Coordinates of C-alpha atoms and ligand atoms in Angstrom, one line a residue:
M9 CA 157.5 -34.9 14.7
I10 CA 159.8 -35.4 11.7
P11 CA 160.4 -39.2 11.5
V12 CA 163.7 -40.5 10.2
N13 CA 161.8 -41.9 7.2
T14 CA 158.5 -41.3 5.5
P15 CA 157.8 -43.3 2.3
L16 CA 156.1 -41.8 -0.7
L17 CA 153.1 -43.8 -2.0
D18 CA 151.5 -41.5 -4.6
G19 CA 151.5 -43.7 -7.7
N20 CA 149.6 -46.8 -8.6
E21 CA 150.0 -48.5 -5.2
K22 CA 146.3 -48.1 -4.2
A23 CA 145.0 -49.2 -7.6
Y24 CA 147.2 -52.3 -7.8
L25 CA 146.4 -53.3 -4.2
A26 CA 142.7 -53.0 -4.9
E27 CA 143.2 -55.3 -7.8
C28 CA 144.7 -57.9 -5.4
I29 CA 141.6 -57.7 -3.2
E30 CA 139.1 -57.7 -6.1
T31 CA 140.7 -60.7 -7.8
G32 CA 141.4 -62.6 -4.6
W33 CA 145.1 -62.9 -5.5
I34 CA 146.8 -62.1 -2.3
S35 CA 149.3 -65.0 -2.1
S36 CA 152.7 -65.4 -3.7
E37 CA 151.0 -67.2 -6.7
G38 CA 149.4 -63.9 -7.8
P39 CA 150.3 -62.2 -11.1
F40 CA 152.0 -59.1 -9.7
V41 CA 154.9 -61.2 -8.4
K42 CA 155.9 -62.3 -11.9
R43 CA 155.2 -58.8 -13.3
F44 CA 157.4 -57.2 -10.6
E45 CA 160.1 -59.7 -11.2
G46 CA 160.1 -59.1 -14.9
E47 CA 160.1 -55.3 -14.6
F48 CA 162.8 -55.4 -11.9
A49 CA 165.1 -57.6 -13.9
H50 CA 164.7 -55.3 -16.9
A51 CA 165.4 -52.2 -14.7
V52 CA 168.8 -53.5 -13.5
G53 CA 169.7 -55.3 -16.8
R54 CA 169.6 -58.8 -15.4
Q55 CA 168.1 -62.0 -17.0
H56 CA 166.4 -63.3 -13.9
A57 CA 164.8 -61.8 -10.8
I58 CA 163.5 -63.7 -7.8
A59 CA 161.2 -61.8 -5.5
C60 CA 161.4 -62.7 -1.8
A61 CA 160.2 -61.7 1.6
N62 CA 163.0 -59.2 2.5
G63 CA 166.5 -58.1 1.7
S64 CA 168.1 -60.2 4.5
G65 CA 166.3 -63.3 3.1
A66 CA 167.6 -62.3 -0.4
L67 CA 171.1 -62.5 1.0
D68 CA 170.5 -65.9 2.6
I69 CA 169.3 -67.1 -0.8
A70 CA 172.2 -65.6 -2.6
V71 CA 174.8 -67.0 -0.3
A72 CA 173.3 -70.5 -0.5
A73 CA 173.0 -70.3 -4.3
A74 CA 176.6 -69.3 -4.6
G75 CA 177.5 -72.5 -2.7
I76 CA 179.1 -70.8 0.3
G77 CA 179.5 -73.3 3.1
P78 CA 181.9 -74.5 5.9
G79 CA 185.5 -73.7 5.2
D80 CA 184.7 -70.9 2.7
E81 CA 186.0 -67.4 3.4
V82 CA 184.0 -64.4 2.1
V83 CA 185.7 -61.0 1.9
M84 CA 183.3 -58.2 2.9
P85 CA 183.2 -54.8 4.6
T86 CA 183.1 -54.5 8.3
F87 CA 180.9 -51.4 8.0
T88 CA 177.5 -52.7 7.0
I89 CA 174.2 -53.8 8.3
I90 CA 174.5 -57.3 9.9
S91 CA 172.5 -59.1 7.2
P92 CA 175.3 -60.1 4.8
A93 CA 177.6 -61.2 7.6
A94 CA 174.8 -63.1 9.3
S95 CA 174.0 -65.0 6.0
V96 CA 177.6 -66.1 5.6
V97 CA 178.0 -67.2 9.2
R98 CA 174.7 -69.1 9.2
A99 CA 175.8 -70.8 6.0
G100 CA 178.9 -72.0 7.9
G101 CA 181.3 -69.6 6.1
T102 CA 183.7 -67.1 7.6
P103 CA 183.4 -63.4 6.9
V104 CA 186.9 -61.8 6.3
L105 CA 186.7 -58.1 6.8
V106 CA 188.1 -55.0 5.2
D107 CA 187.9 -51.4 6.4
C108 CA 186.2 -48.5 4.7
S109 CA 187.6 -45.8 2.5
S110 CA 187.2 -42.5 4.3
E111 CA 186.5 -40.9 0.8
T112 CA 183.4 -42.9 0.0
W113 CA 182.5 -44.7 3.3
N114 CA 182.4 -47.9 1.3
M115 CA 184.7 -50.9 1.5
D116 CA 188.2 -50.0 0.5
V117 CA 188.8 -52.0 -2.6
A118 CA 192.6 -51.5 -2.2
Q119 CA 192.4 -53.7 0.9
I120 CA 190.6 -56.6 -0.6
E121 CA 193.5 -58.4 -2.2
R122 CA 195.6 -58.8 1.0
R123 CA 192.7 -60.6 2.7
I124 CA 192.4 -63.2 0.0
T125 CA 193.7 -66.7 1.0
P126 CA 193.3 -70.2 -0.6
A127 CA 190.0 -70.5 1.3
T128 CA 188.5 -67.4 -0.2
K129 CA 185.4 -68.2 -2.2
A130 CA 183.7 -64.9 -2.7
I131 CA 183.8 -61.1 -2.4
L132 CA 180.5 -59.8 -0.9
V133 CA 180.2 -56.1 -1.8
V134 CA 177.8 -53.9 0.2
H135 CA 177.1 -50.4 -1.3
I136 CA 176.8 -47.9 1.6
Y137 CA 174.4 -45.0 2.1
G138 CA 174.5 -43.4 -1.4
L139 CA 177.7 -44.0 -3.2
P140 CA 178.5 -47.4 -4.7
V141 CA 181.6 -49.4 -4.3
D142 CA 184.1 -49.1 -7.2
M143 CA 182.9 -52.3 -9.0
T144 CA 185.5 -52.1 -11.8
G145 CA 188.2 -52.7 -9.2
V146 CA 186.3 -55.5 -7.5
L147 CA 185.5 -57.4 -10.7
E148 CA 189.1 -57.2 -11.7
I149 CA 190.3 -58.7 -8.4
A150 CA 187.6 -61.4 -8.6
R151 CA 188.6 -62.3 -12.1
R152 CA 192.3 -62.6 -11.1
H153 CA 191.6 -64.8 -8.2
N154 CA 188.6 -66.7 -9.7
L155 CA 186.2 -65.5 -7.0
V156 CA 182.4 -65.2 -7.0
V157 CA 181.1 -61.7 -6.5
I158 CA 177.8 -61.1 -4.6
E159 CA 176.5 -57.6 -4.6
D160 CA 174.2 -56.3 -1.8
A161 CA 172.6 -53.4 -3.6
A162 CA 169.8 -52.9 -1.0
E163 CA 170.5 -49.2 -0.8
M164 CA 171.3 -48.6 -4.5
H165 CA 168.0 -48.7 -6.4
G166 CA 168.5 -46.5 -9.4
Q167 CA 172.2 -46.0 -8.9
Y168 CA 174.9 -46.7 -11.5
V169 CA 178.7 -47.3 -11.5
H170 CA 179.7 -45.3 -14.6
D171 CA 176.8 -46.3 -16.8
R172 CA 176.1 -49.8 -15.5
P173 CA 173.2 -50.2 -13.0
C174 CA 174.0 -51.4 -9.4
G175 CA 172.5 -54.8 -9.2
S176 CA 174.0 -55.9 -12.5
F177 CA 177.5 -56.8 -11.2
G178 CA 178.9 -60.2 -10.4
L179 CA 177.1 -63.6 -10.1
I180 CA 174.2 -62.5 -7.9
S181 CA 172.9 -59.2 -6.6
T182 CA 170.3 -58.6 -3.9
F183 CA 167.9 -55.7 -3.1
S184 CA 165.6 -54.8 -0.2
F185 CA 162.3 -53.0 -0.4
Y186 CA 162.1 -51.9 3.3
P187 CA 160.3 -48.6 3.6
N188 CA 163.4 -46.5 3.7
K189 CA 164.7 -47.8 0.3
H190 CA 164.1 -45.9 -2.9
V191 CA 161.6 -48.6 -3.9
T192 CA 159.5 -50.1 -1.1
C193 CA 156.8 -52.6 -0.7
G194 CA 156.7 -52.6 3.1
E195 CA 158.9 -55.6 3.5
G196 CA 160.4 -57.3 0.5
G197 CA 163.5 -58.3 -1.3
M198 CA 164.9 -59.4 -4.7
V199 CA 167.7 -61.6 -5.9
V200 CA 168.9 -61.0 -9.5
T201 CA 171.3 -62.9 -11.7
D202 CA 172.1 -63.7 -15.3
D203 CA 172.7 -67.4 -14.7
E204 CA 169.8 -69.7 -15.3
V205 CA 171.1 -72.4 -13.0
I206 CA 171.6 -70.0 -10.2
A207 CA 168.2 -68.5 -10.7
E208 CA 166.6 -71.9 -10.5
K209 CA 168.5 -72.6 -7.3
C210 CA 167.3 -69.3 -5.8
R211 CA 163.7 -70.1 -6.7
G212 CA 164.1 -73.4 -4.8
Y213 CA 165.7 -71.8 -1.7
R214 CA 162.9 -69.2 -1.6
N215 CA 160.3 -71.9 -1.6
L216 CA 161.5 -74.5 0.9
C217 CA 163.3 -76.5 -1.9
F218 CA 160.0 -78.1 -2.9
Q219 CA 160.8 -80.3 -5.9
A220 CA 158.8 -80.1 -9.2
K221 CA 158.3 -83.9 -9.5
R222 CA 158.2 -85.1 -5.9
R223 CA 156.9 -82.0 -4.1
F224 CA 157.3 -83.1 -0.5
V225 CA 160.6 -84.9 -0.9
H226 CA 163.5 -82.5 -0.2
E227 CA 167.1 -82.8 -1.3
E228 CA 168.1 -79.5 0.4
L229 CA 166.8 -77.1 3.0
G230 CA 165.3 -73.8 1.9
W231 CA 163.2 -71.2 3.5
N232 CA 159.7 -69.8 3.1
Y233 CA 160.9 -66.4 1.8
R234 CA 158.0 -66.0 -0.7
M235 CA 156.7 -62.5 -1.6
T236 CA 153.0 -61.9 -1.6
N237 CA 151.0 -60.5 -4.5
M238 CA 150.2 -57.5 -2.3
Q239 CA 153.8 -56.7 -1.7
A240 CA 154.6 -57.1 -5.4
A241 CA 151.6 -54.8 -6.3
V242 CA 153.1 -52.0 -4.2
G243 CA 156.6 -52.8 -5.4
L244 CA 155.6 -52.6 -9.0
A245 CA 153.9 -49.2 -8.5
Q246 CA 157.0 -48.0 -6.7
L247 CA 159.3 -49.2 -9.5
E248 CA 157.3 -47.2 -12.0
K249 CA 158.4 -44.1 -10.0
L250 CA 162.0 -45.0 -9.5
E251 CA 163.4 -42.3 -11.7
S252 CA 161.5 -39.5 -9.9
H253 CA 162.4 -41.1 -6.6
V254 CA 166.1 -40.9 -7.4
I255 CA 165.7 -37.3 -8.5
R256 CA 163.9 -36.3 -5.3
K257 CA 166.5 -38.1 -3.1
R258 CA 169.2 -36.1 -4.8
Q259 CA 167.3 -32.9 -4.3
I260 CA 167.0 -33.7 -0.6
G261 CA 170.7 -34.4 -0.4
E262 CA 171.6 -31.2 -2.2
R263 CA 169.3 -29.1 0.0
Y264 CA 170.8 -30.5 3.2
L265 CA 174.3 -29.9 1.7
N266 CA 173.5 -26.3 1.0
R267 CA 171.9 -25.6 4.3
L268 CA 174.6 -27.4 6.4
E269 CA 177.7 -26.3 4.5
G270 CA 180.2 -24.7 6.9
T271 CA 178.4 -25.8 10.1
P272 CA 181.1 -26.0 12.8
G273 CA 181.6 -29.5 14.1
I274 CA 179.8 -31.2 11.2
V275 CA 181.5 -33.4 8.5
L276 CA 179.2 -33.6 5.5
P277 CA 178.8 -37.0 3.6
P278 CA 180.8 -37.9 0.5
T279 CA 178.8 -36.7 -2.5
E280 CA 180.6 -38.2 -5.5
A281 CA 183.4 -40.5 -6.7
E282 CA 185.0 -40.7 -10.1
Y283 CA 182.5 -43.4 -11.1
A284 CA 179.2 -42.2 -9.5
K285 CA 177.3 -39.4 -7.8
S286 CA 175.5 -40.1 -4.5
I287 CA 171.8 -40.9 -4.6
F288 CA 171.7 -40.1 -0.8
W289 CA 169.9 -43.3 0.3
V290 CA 170.2 -41.6 3.7
F291 CA 171.7 -38.3 4.6
G292 CA 174.5 -39.2 6.9
L293 CA 176.8 -36.9 8.9
L294 CA 179.8 -37.1 11.2
V295 CA 180.5 -35.0 14.3
E296 CA 184.0 -33.7 13.9
E297 CA 186.8 -35.2 16.0
G298 CA 187.4 -33.2 19.1
H299 CA 184.0 -31.5 19.2
P300 CA 182.6 -31.3 22.7
L301 CA 179.3 -33.0 21.6
S302 CA 179.2 -36.7 20.8
S303 CA 177.0 -38.0 18.0
G304 CA 174.8 -39.4 20.8
D305 CA 174.5 -35.9 22.3
V306 CA 173.5 -34.4 18.9
M307 CA 171.0 -37.2 18.2
K308 CA 169.5 -36.7 21.7
A309 CA 169.1 -33.0 21.2
L310 CA 167.5 -33.5 17.8
G311 CA 165.2 -36.1 19.4
E312 CA 164.1 -33.5 22.0
R313 CA 163.1 -31.3 19.1
K314 CA 161.0 -34.2 17.7
I315 CA 163.5 -34.9 14.9
G316 CA 164.2 -38.6 14.2
T317 CA 167.7 -39.9 13.7
R318 CA 169.6 -43.2 13.5
P319 CA 173.1 -44.0 14.4
F320 CA 175.4 -45.4 11.7
F321 CA 176.1 -49.1 11.4
Y322 CA 178.1 -50.8 14.1
P323 CA 181.1 -52.6 12.6
M324 CA 181.0 -56.4 12.2
H325 CA 184.3 -56.9 14.0
Q326 CA 182.9 -55.3 17.2
Q327 CA 179.6 -57.2 17.2
P328 CA 179.1 -59.1 20.5
V329 CA 177.3 -61.9 18.6
F330 CA 180.4 -62.6 16.5
Q331 CA 182.9 -62.0 19.2
K332 CA 181.1 -64.6 21.3
Q333 CA 181.7 -67.0 18.4
G334 CA 185.4 -66.2 18.5
L335 CA 185.3 -64.2 15.3
F336 CA 187.3 -61.0 14.6
L337 CA 189.1 -61.1 18.0
N338 CA 191.7 -58.3 18.3
E339 CA 190.9 -57.0 14.8
S340 CA 190.7 -53.3 14.3
Y341 CA 189.4 -51.2 11.4
P342 CA 189.9 -47.5 12.3
V343 CA 187.9 -45.9 9.6
A344 CA 184.8 -48.0 10.3
E345 CA 185.2 -47.4 14.0
T346 CA 185.3 -43.7 13.5
L347 CA 182.2 -43.7 11.2
S348 CA 180.3 -45.8 13.7
E349 CA 181.3 -43.6 16.7
R350 CA 180.7 -40.2 15.1
G351 CA 178.1 -40.9 12.4
F352 CA 174.3 -40.6 12.3
Y353 CA 171.7 -39.8 9.8
V354 CA 168.9 -37.3 9.7
P355 CA 165.4 -37.6 8.2
S356 CA 165.9 -38.5 4.5
G357 CA 162.8 -40.3 3.3
L358 CA 161.0 -39.6 0.1
G359 CA 158.1 -38.1 1.9
L360 CA 160.2 -35.3 3.5
T361 CA 159.3 -31.7 2.5
D362 CA 161.7 -28.9 1.8
S363 CA 160.5 -27.0 4.9
Q364 CA 161.1 -30.1 7.0
I365 CA 164.7 -30.3 5.6
D366 CA 165.2 -26.6 6.5
E367 CA 163.8 -27.2 10.0
V368 CA 166.2 -30.2 10.6
A369 CA 169.2 -28.2 9.2
D370 CA 168.3 -25.1 11.4
A371 CA 168.0 -27.3 14.5
L372 CA 171.3 -29.0 13.8
K373 CA 173.1 -25.7 13.4
Q374 CA 171.6 -24.4 16.6
I375 CA 172.6 -27.5 18.5
M376 CA 176.2 -27.4 17.1
A377 CA 176.5 -23.7 18.0
S378 CA 175.2 -24.2 21.6
V379 CA 178.5 -25.3 23.0
Ligands
PLP19 C1 168.2 -52.6 4.2 C2 169.4 -53.4 4.0 C3 169.4 -54.8 4.1 C4 168.3 -55.6 4.7 O1 167.1 -55.6 4.1 P1 165.8 -56.0 4.8 O2 164.7 -56.0 3.8 O3 165.5 -55.0 5.9 O4 166.0 -57.4 5.4 C5 170.5 -55.5 3.7 N1 171.6 -54.9 3.3 C6 171.7 -53.5 3.2 C7 172.9 -52.9 2.7 C8 170.6 -52.8 3.6 O5 170.6 -51.4 3.6

């Protein structure tokens, strides 16, 4: 079996975890949490980092700290994991969607401006799969219209736009440490910002909005999204390896590209934009239009050969949960719809070996040639 993801835990993870057990520091009060926050903030060039339970929680915190609430519109991509849209909807805000660019699979920055109305409060950027969004363009639009920028950089550990790290753009950025990210701690997330007031709000939202002076008296509702010392111990060890993780991810991407180039019926992923080269968070593919096999057929055939896959994201405007709330009715975003219909990704985790990559590529070529 070649699973869709295998993490790589060959650094200080074990030693740091042992330290948690030996010292008895397993809760969120332990010293690894502060250390991880400090190192992480430094790595992305931010003043403040707030560790939390997962990347979806990080988005809840970011949206709350940005003050998004009823009546506020937030421009965001339709092609994304549900987390950012869920955070906005739960906060009472309204996601306003834009389609993808077929060149980068990211939100098409050229479509943002026509979605801005007097009710627009923020642009929520989500970097997708390996290439970041063109942040220069986004920041320029945000400045012109006086909008907050929130950056979901969950898939962009170690990625840059020109020479600026992903996670350093806009008011608040968020990360996830789910096991398929370049830095994992099992489950975990991070909110980063340069604004001291926002950082303090985020710390409050992470911790039930307890107050310093009157602890059990609450002015606002928060969450228990605290990160444990054990998660932070693993996260810190992973962060120490970030550079080599990015190098390995790029090697995995390059090897797949070489092996799969020219395969009939397969569209390879975008590998670079003018401002960045892909870090291949996952290695995604499309089945060419008009091919007799659907992406579901190909994923099933790979599954029969014990090779794990995942379909691409399902666009927000087609989500039953949002349609039932009356959102996005009769909206259509053709590029996102095509990606979602034809796209899937193959095993791309850091634990993948070269021979496994070759096995996946060979299997895929055989399957595509079988019709
Ligand atoms: C993984 C991911 C998340 C969610 O992170 P979790 O830690 O799984 O909650 C959010 N946004 C994007 C873009 C992601 O890839």
